[in-house]
Structures are given as structure tokens and as C-alpha cells.
CSV table of C-alpha atoms in Angstrom, one decimal:
chain,number,residue,atom,x,y,z
A,1,MET,CA,27.2,-4.5,14.6
A,2,LYS,CA,31.2,-5.6,15.9
A,3,ALA,CA,31.6,-9.5,16.9
A,4,SER,CA,31.6,-11.2,20.6
A,5,HIS,CA,34.8,-11.0,22.3
A,6,LEU,CA,34.0,-14.7,23.4
A,7,GLY,CA,38.0,-15.6,24.5
A,8,ILE,CA,39.2,-13.0,27.4
A,9,SER,CA,42.5,-13.7,28.2
A,10,ILE,CA,42.9,-14.6,32.7
A,11,LEU,CA,47.6,-13.8,33.4
A,12,LEU,CA,47.7,-17.0,35.8
A,13,VAL,CA,50.6,-16.6,38.3
A,14,CYS,CA,51.9,-19.8,40.7
A,15,THR,CA,54.8,-18.0,43.2
A,16,LEU,CA,54.4,-21.2,44.5
A,17,ALA,CA,58.4,-21.7,46.5
A,18,GLY,CA,59.5,-25.4,46.3
A,19,CYS,CA,56.6,-26.5,44.3
A,20,SER,CA,57.6,-29.9,43.2
A,21,GLN,CA,54.9,-30.7,40.0
A,22,PRO,CA,56.4,-30.7,37.2
A,23,ALA,CA,56.2,-27.6,34.5
A,24,ALA,CA,54.1,-29.4,32.5
A,25,SER,CA,51.4,-30.3,34.6
A,26,SER,CA,51.5,-26.3,36.0
A,27,THR,CA,50.7,-25.0,31.8
A,28,GLY,CA,48.1,-28.2,31.9
A,29,THR,CA,46.2,-26.4,35.0
A,30,ALA,CA,46.4,-22.5,34.1
A,31,ALA,CA,44.6,-23.7,30.7
A,32,THR,CA,42.2,-25.5,32.3
A,33,ALA,CA,41.4,-22.0,34.6
A,34,THR,CA,42.3,-20.1,31.1
A,35,SER,CA,39.3,-22.1,29.4
A,36,ALA,CA,36.7,-22.2,31.4
A,37,ALA,CA,36.9,-18.7,32.2
A,38,ALA,CA,36.7,-17.7,29.2
A,39,ALA,CA,33.9,-19.8,28.2
A,40,SER,CA,31.5,-18.3,31.4
A,41,THR,CA,32.7,-15.0,29.6
A,42,VAL,CA,30.8,-12.7,27.2
A,43,SER,CA,31.3,-9.7,25.5
A,44,LEU,CA,28.4,-7.5,23.6
A,45,THR,CA,28.0,-5.4,21.4
A,46,ASP,CA,24.3,-3.9,21.7
A,47,PHE,CA,22.0,-1.4,18.4
A,48,ALA,CA,23.4,1.7,20.8
A,49,ASN,CA,27.3,0.4,20.2
A,50,ARG,CA,27.4,0.0,23.1
A,51,THR,CA,30.0,-2.7,24.4
A,52,ILE,CA,28.6,-4.9,27.5
A,53,PRO,CA,30.5,-7.2,29.5
A,54,LEU,CA,28.6,-10.0,31.0
A,55,GLN,CA,30.6,-12.3,33.7
A,56,HIS,CA,28.4,-15.5,33.3
A,57,ILE,CA,25.9,-16.2,30.7
A,58,PRO,CA,22.5,-14.6,31.3
A,59,GLN,CA,20.5,-17.0,33.5
A,60,ARG,CA,17.7,-13.8,34.8
A,61,ILE,CA,16.9,-12.2,31.7
A,62,VAL,CA,13.5,-9.2,31.7
A,63,ALA,CA,12.7,-8.6,28.3
A,64,LEU,CA,10.6,-5.0,27.7
A,65,SER,CA,8.7,-6.5,23.8
A,66,ASN,CA,7.0,-8.6,22.9
A,67,GLY,CA,9.5,-10.1,19.9
A,68,ASP,CA,12.8,-10.3,22.1
A,69,VAL,CA,10.3,-12.7,24.1
A,70,ASP,CA,9.5,-14.3,21.3
A,71,ILE,CA,13.7,-14.7,20.1
A,72,ILE,CA,15.1,-15.9,23.7
A,73,TYR,CA,12.4,-18.1,23.8
A,74,ALA,CA,13.8,-19.5,20.0
A,75,LEU,CA,16.8,-19.8,20.2
A,76,GLY,CA,16.1,-22.2,23.4
A,77,GLY,CA,16.8,-19.9,26.9
A,78,THR,CA,13.6,-18.2,29.3
A,79,VAL,CA,12.4,-15.5,29.9
A,80,VAL,CA,11.9,-14.0,34.0
A,81,GLY,CA,10.3,-11.2,33.5
A,82,ARG,CA,8.0,-9.7,30.0
A,83,PRO,CA,5.9,-6.8,28.2
A,84,THR,CA,2.7,-5.8,29.9
A,85,SER,CA,0.0,-6.7,27.1
A,86,THR,CA,-3.6,-7.2,27.1
A,87,GLY,CA,-2.7,-9.9,25.0
A,88,LYS,CA,-1.7,-13.4,25.4
A,89,ALA,CA,1.9,-14.0,26.1
A,90,PRO,CA,4.2,-14.2,22.7
A,91,VAL,CA,5.0,-18.0,23.6
A,92,PRO,CA,3.0,-20.2,26.0
A,93,ALA,CA,5.6,-21.1,28.6
A,94,ALA,CA,5.9,-17.1,28.9
A,95,GLU,CA,2.5,-16.8,29.7
A,96,LYS,CA,3.0,-17.1,33.7
A,97,VAL,CA,5.5,-15.5,34.1
A,98,GLN,CA,5.8,-11.6,35.8
A,99,THR,CA,4.8,-9.1,33.6
A,100,ILE,CA,7.3,-5.3,34.1
A,101,GLY,CA,6.6,-3.1,31.9
A,102,SER,CA,6.9,-2.1,28.6
A,103,THR,CA,9.6,0.1,26.3
A,104,HIS,CA,8.2,2.6,27.1
A,105,GLU,CA,7.2,2.4,30.5
A,106,ILE,CA,9.1,0.1,33.1
A,107,ASP,CA,8.5,-0.8,36.4
A,108,LEU,CA,11.3,-0.9,38.0
A,109,GLU,CA,9.8,-2.6,41.4
A,110,LYS,CA,9.3,-5.5,39.8
A,111,ILE,CA,12.2,-6.1,37.5
A,112,ALA,CA,13.9,-5.1,41.2
A,113,PHE,CA,12.0,-8.2,42.1
A,114,LEU,CA,12.7,-10.5,40.0
A,115,GLN,CA,17.1,-9.5,39.9
A,116,PRO,CA,17.7,-10.4,36.8
A,117,ASP,CA,20.9,-10.7,35.3
A,118,VAL,CA,20.2,-8.7,31.5
A,119,VAL,CA,17.1,-6.2,31.4
A,120,LEU,CA,16.3,-6.6,26.7
A,121,GLY,CA,15.3,-2.9,26.1
A,122,ASN,CA,15.2,-1.0,23.3
A,123,ALA,CA,17.1,2.0,21.2
A,124,PRO,CA,16.5,4.6,21.3
A,125,LEU,CA,13.3,4.8,23.6
A,126,ASN,CA,15.1,3.1,26.5
A,127,GLU,CA,19.2,4.3,26.8
A,128,LYS,CA,17.5,7.2,29.2
A,129,ASP,CA,17.4,4.1,31.0
A,130,ILE,CA,21.2,2.1,31.4
A,131,PRO,CA,21.8,3.6,34.4
A,132,THR,CA,18.6,2.8,36.8
A,133,ILE,CA,18.9,-0.6,35.3
A,134,GLU,CA,22.5,-1.3,36.4
A,135,SER,CA,21.9,0.8,40.0
A,136,ILE,CA,19.7,-2.6,40.6
A,137,GLY,CA,23.0,-5.0,39.6
A,138,ALA,CA,21.5,-5.9,35.5
A,139,GLN,CA,23.1,-5.0,32.5
A,140,MET,CA,20.7,-3.5,30.2
A,141,VAL,CA,20.6,-5.4,26.5
A,142,LEU,CA,19.2,-2.2,23.7
A,143,SER,CA,17.9,-3.5,20.5
A,144,SER,CA,16.1,-2.5,18.0
A,145,ALA,CA,13.1,-4.1,14.8
A,146,ASN,CA,12.9,-1.5,11.9
A,147,SER,CA,13.0,-3.9,9.5
A,148,VAL,CA,13.2,-7.8,9.3
A,149,ALA,CA,17.4,-7.3,9.1
A,150,ASP,CA,17.0,-6.2,12.1
A,151,ILE,CA,15.3,-9.4,13.4
A,152,GLN,CA,18.1,-10.8,12.1
A,153,ARG,CA,20.9,-9.5,14.2
A,154,GLN,CA,18.6,-9.3,17.2
A,155,ILE,CA,19.2,-13.1,16.7
A,156,THR,CA,22.5,-13.1,16.4
A,157,LEU,CA,22.9,-10.8,19.8
A,158,PHE,CA,20.8,-12.5,21.9
A,159,GLY,CA,22.2,-15.5,20.1
A,160,GLN,CA,25.9,-15.0,21.1
A,161,MET,CA,24.8,-13.8,24.8
A,162,LEU,CA,23.4,-16.8,25.7
A,163,GLN,CA,26.3,-19.1,23.6
A,164,ARG,CA,24.0,-20.4,21.2
A,165,GLU,CA,25.2,-18.8,17.9
A,166,ASP,CA,24.4,-22.2,15.8
A,167,ARG,CA,20.7,-22.3,16.4
A,168,ALA,CA,20.4,-18.4,16.0
A,169,SER,CA,22.8,-19.2,13.1
A,170,GLN,CA,20.4,-21.8,11.7
A,171,LEU,CA,17.3,-18.8,12.6
A,172,ASN,CA,18.4,-17.2,10.9
A,173,ASP,CA,19.4,-19.6,7.5
A,174,GLU,CA,15.2,-20.3,8.0
A,175,LEU,CA,14.8,-16.8,7.5
A,176,LYS,CA,16.1,-15.4,4.7
A,177,GLN,CA,15.0,-18.7,2.7
A,178,HIS,CA,11.1,-17.6,3.4
A,179,ILE,CA,12.2,-14.8,2.1
A,180,GLN,CA,13.6,-15.4,-0.9
A,181,LYS,CA,11.0,-18.2,-2.1
A,182,LEU,CA,8.1,-14.8,-1.5
A,183,SER,CA,10.7,-12.7,-3.7
A,184,THR,CA,10.3,-15.9,-5.7
A,185,SER,CA,6.6,-15.6,-6.1
A,186,ALA,CA,5.5,-12.2,-6.3
A,187,LYS,CA,8.1,-11.1,-9.3
A,188,ALA,CA,5.9,-13.2,-11.5
A,189,ALA,CA,3.5,-11.0,-10.6
A,190,ALA,CA,3.2,-8.3,-13.7
A,191,HIS,CA,1.7,-5.6,-11.6
A,192,PRO,CA,2.8,-5.8,-8.4
A,193,PRO,CA,-0.4,-4.4,-5.4
A,194,ARG,CA,0.2,-0.2,-4.5
A,195,VAL,CA,-0.6,-0.6,-1.0
A,196,LEU,CA,-1.6,1.5,2.1
A,197,LEU,CA,-0.1,1.3,5.7
A,198,VAL,CA,-2.4,3.1,8.5
A,199,TYR,CA,-0.7,2.6,11.9
A,200,GLY,CA,-3.5,4.4,13.9
A,201,ALA,CA,-4.7,5.0,17.5
A,202,PRO,CA,-7.9,6.5,18.2
A,203,GLY,CA,-8.0,9.4,16.4
A,204,THR,CA,-4.8,10.1,14.4
A,205,TYR,CA,-3.7,8.3,11.3
A,206,MET,CA,-0.1,8.2,10.7
A,207,ALA,CA,1.4,6.4,7.8
A,208,ALA,CA,4.5,3.2,7.9
A,209,LEU,CA,6.9,4.6,4.9
A,210,PRO,CA,9.3,1.4,3.7
A,211,ASN,CA,12.4,1.9,6.2
A,212,SER,CA,9.6,1.1,9.5
A,213,LEU,CA,9.5,-2.8,10.2
A,214,SER,CA,5.4,-3.0,8.3
A,215,GLY,CA,6.5,-0.9,5.6
A,216,ASN,CA,9.4,-3.7,5.0
A,217,ILE,CA,7.6,-6.6,4.9
A,218,LEU,CA,5.2,-4.9,2.8
A,219,GLU,CA,7.8,-5.3,0.4
A,220,LEU,CA,9.0,-8.2,0.9
A,221,ALA,CA,6.0,-9.7,0.2
A,222,GLY,CA,5.5,-8.0,-2.8
A,223,GLY,CA,3.8,-5.0,-2.3
A,224,ILE,CA,4.6,-0.7,-3.3
A,225,ASN,CA,4.0,0.9,-0.4
A,226,ILE,CA,2.7,4.2,-1.8
A,227,ALA,CA,3.6,6.5,0.6
A,228,ALA,CA,7.2,5.6,0.1
A,229,ASP,CA,8.3,9.7,-1.1
A,230,LEU,CA,6.4,10.8,2.0
A,231,PRO,CA,8.3,12.4,4.7
A,232,GLY,CA,9.7,10.7,7.7
A,233,LEU,CA,7.1,13.2,10.7
A,234,GLN,CA,10.1,14.3,13.3
A,235,ASN,CA,9.0,12.4,16.4
A,236,TYR,CA,9.2,9.3,14.4
A,237,PRO,CA,11.0,9.2,11.1
A,238,GLN,CA,9.2,5.9,10.0
A,239,TYR,CA,5.9,7.3,9.0
A,240,ALA,CA,4.6,10.4,7.7
A,241,GLN,CA,1.3,12.2,8.1
A,242,LEU,CA,-1.3,11.1,5.7
A,243,ASN,CA,-1.9,13.5,2.6
A,244,THR,CA,-5.2,13.0,1.2
A,245,GLU,CA,-4.8,14.4,-2.3
A,246,ARG,CA,-1.2,12.2,-2.0
A,247,ILE,CA,-3.0,8.9,-1.4
A,248,VAL,CA,-6.1,9.7,-4.0
A,249,GLU,CA,-3.8,10.2,-6.9
A,250,ALA,CA,-1.7,7.1,-6.0
A,251,ASP,CA,-5.1,5.0,-5.6
A,252,PRO,CA,-3.9,2.2,-3.8
A,253,ASP,CA,-5.5,-1.3,-4.4
A,254,TYR,CA,-5.1,-1.6,-0.5
A,255,VAL,CA,-6.0,-0.3,2.5
A,256,LEU,CA,-4.3,-2.0,5.6
A,257,ILE,CA,-4.4,0.0,8.8
A,258,MET,CA,-2.5,-1.5,11.9
A,259,THR,CA,-2.8,-0.4,16.0
A,260,HIS,CA,-1.2,-1.3,19.4
A,261,GLY,CA,-4.6,-1.4,20.2
A,262,SER,CA,-8.9,-2.4,19.4
A,263,GLY,CA,-8.0,-3.2,15.9
A,264,GLU,CA,-11.9,-2.8,14.4
A,265,GLU,CA,-12.5,0.5,16.8
A,266,VAL,CA,-9.6,2.2,14.7
A,267,LYS,CA,-11.2,1.2,10.8
A,268,ALA,CA,-14.6,2.0,12.2
A,269,GLY,CA,-13.0,5.2,12.9
A,270,PHE,CA,-10.5,5.3,10.2
A,271,LEU,CA,-14.0,4.4,8.3
A,272,LYS,CA,-15.8,7.8,9.2
A,273,GLU,CA,-13.1,9.8,8.3
A,274,MET,CA,-12.6,8.6,4.3
A,275,GLN,CA,-16.7,9.3,4.1
A,276,GLU,CA,-16.8,12.6,5.7
A,277,ASN,CA,-13.9,13.5,3.0
A,278,GLN,CA,-15.2,12.4,-0.4
A,279,ALA,CA,-12.1,12.4,-2.2
A,280,TRP,CA,-11.2,9.0,-0.5
A,281,SER,CA,-14.7,7.1,-2.6
A,282,SER,CA,-12.6,7.4,-5.8
A,283,VAL,CA,-9.2,5.3,-4.3
A,284,SER,CA,-9.3,1.2,-5.8
A,285,ALA,CA,-8.8,0.1,-1.6
A,286,VAL,CA,-12.2,1.8,-0.9
A,287,LYS,CA,-14.8,0.4,-4.0
A,288,ASN,CA,-14.1,-2.6,-4.0
A,289,GLY,CA,-13.7,-2.8,0.1
A,290,GLN,CA,-10.1,-3.8,0.7
A,291,VAL,CA,-9.1,-2.2,3.8
A,292,ASP,CA,-8.8,-3.9,7.0
A,293,VAL,CA,-6.9,-4.5,9.5
A,294,LEU,CA,-3.6,-6.4,10.1
A,295,PRO,CA,-3.2,-8.6,13.2
A,296,SER,CA,-1.8,-6.5,16.2
A,297,ASP,CA,0.6,-9.5,17.5
A,298,LEU,CA,2.0,-9.8,14.3
A,299,PHE,CA,2.1,-5.5,12.9
A,300,GLY,CA,2.1,-4.0,15.9
A,301,THR,CA,4.4,-4.6,17.9
A,302,ASN,CA,7.7,-6.2,16.6
A,303,PRO,CA,6.6,-9.5,16.0
A,304,GLY,CA,9.8,-11.7,16.7
A,305,THR,CA,10.8,-14.5,14.8
A,306,ARG,CA,6.9,-14.8,14.1
A,307,VAL,CA,7.8,-12.5,12.1
A,308,THR,CA,7.4,-15.2,8.9
A,309,GLU,CA,4.1,-15.8,9.8
A,310,ALA,CA,3.5,-11.9,9.1
A,311,LEU,CA,5.6,-12.1,5.5
A,312,ASP,CA,2.8,-14.9,5.1
A,313,LEU,CA,0.0,-12.3,5.6
A,314,MET,CA,0.6,-10.1,4.3
A,315,HIS,CA,1.8,-11.8,0.9
A,316,GLY,CA,-1.1,-13.5,1.1
A,317,LEU,CA,-3.2,-10.3,1.3
A,318,LEU,CA,-1.6,-9.3,-1.9
A,319,TYR,CA,-1.6,-12.7,-4.1
A,320,PRO,CA,-4.9,-14.3,-3.0
A,321,ASP,CA,-4.4,-16.3,-5.7
A,322,LYS,CA,-0.6,-17.8,-4.4
A,323,ALA,CA,-1.5,-17.9,-1.2
A,324,HIS,CA,-1.5,-22.0,-1.3
A,325,GLU,CA,1.6,-23.0,-2.9
């Protein structure tokens, strides 16, 4: 990602005849004007490698994902539009903010009514929506979160957009230190737990790979992803088709389920499928009752800066004896 360009040169030419002011005064006036313009102008490079010029710091921001909302508030900003979801807003301060659809299906009428300066979307899901958003006079800034490093890039990008780079740097430093602490704790384990991460909806189940956000969280928390060598799906390269034979052979210690919807309903359906296939009965996670659902606000979507909570929860599940260290 390219660095932001906060200084845009502005050529000011004085052509007034008979000007009686000293040259030094004219220069000072030009410098002041240039400084004011630079302070209110931002140029961003988003995750789709698009250069986006903003004439001022955005005051009216619409976010299509909860993670983006969380990051904006963590940086000290606010949003006027947030994703539609069945759960609570990612931050209490955004609870009464207008909902406007999601990355999968935006509500253009509601977004237009809010008159946003910027709409935060997903790369590549919302690339198709760029012309529509620009037609209502707003800019679209695209990012994504397939790893904790991506979340750190989002923090940096939004910090540049709000001209709050110092706060963004502080948040990223805190996250880096958090990861290092967990890594040190996990390295002391003689046998890192083997885990199958399942992303599910009723009747549909996929294995999360290391190049997914949840897969990355698992590895940073000290777990081994048993699906690491499975081929990614064409349309969803961060996930793989479940291969019962390979899973039984790998014998995971834990089976952890993620979902956007009803976690217990998905868990019940998954347990039913396992019961119908006797091969699962030999898996350690099944024999020891280590099949569980992860919180959807931390694992079914991008949690933003709350990724530290996701890391802690995962580490605590895998290393219960270290949970209170």
C-alpha cells in the first residue's frame, strides 16, 4: 500500500497591479494558504490499489462492515450509516446509527439519503458498486480483512483518511504486542492443539484455511490448522470442501464452528451429519466433546480492533491452563 500524500502543491499567483505590500508579506500569505489547503486534503490508496483524492477529512462516513465501524470509532471518528445485522452494533455509540445493508447487498436509497462523503466497502465484493456510489457524490474506499495483518492495514488506511495517524500507530503497536505475548505463551507448548475450523450455514459446511481471517487467528493463537493443505474453493479461496477421510486421518483435538446466523442451529446440523457418518466417531474432538461454536461477532465477521478478543478467546480454548496468565 502506498503512503498517503498529504501535501498537494497549490500555485498562488498575485497579479494585482500597483501592489504596495512588501514581497515578504506576499510570500507569507501564500504559505499560509498552501498550509491550510494541505491540511484539509487527503490522498488515499485503498486495497484495490485505487488512488482516492479527498478534498477534506470525511465527516459523514458509511461503513458496510462491522469491523470498519469498530475501527473508525477506535480512531475517534463516527459513522452515519452501518451494516444491517441481527445483532447489536459493534460499538454502543453506533447503536442508533441508520442501517444501510451490507457488503453483499447495499441499500442505495438509504445511503443516498445520508449524503455520505465516503462509503467503506469490501475489495473485491464492492468494486461493482463504485460507479453507483460515485453517482450520489460520494467516494468509495475498499479494504478487506483476510488476516490480522489486513486489519492492521485497515487501521493505517482509516487513520490516514481521518488524519489520525498517531492513534492508528498506537492501535497497531498494541495489537502487535498482544500477538507477541500469545506467541510466546504458545511456543512453550510441547504439542500444539490440532484444530478443524468449520464455517457453516444450515446444510453447508466448509473448512477455513490459513489464508482466512479465522485461520490466521487460529495460527497466531498457537493452534495447528489440520485443513492447511486442502485446496481452496474457486469462488471462496479462503475455504475448502470438507474431506471426511482427511479430517479423520488428521484427528483434530478441537472442531470449532463459525457462522453468521444461529450458531446452535448450525452446530446441531453439523453434529447430525457427523452422527450419520461413523468415521467421525473416532475423531478426538468428537470423543472428548470438544465441538463448539465460536461467537459470530468475533469470528463470523471482521471484528476490527476487537480481534484481540478473538485471539484471546481462541488461545484460551486451546490452552485452558494458560487462560489467566
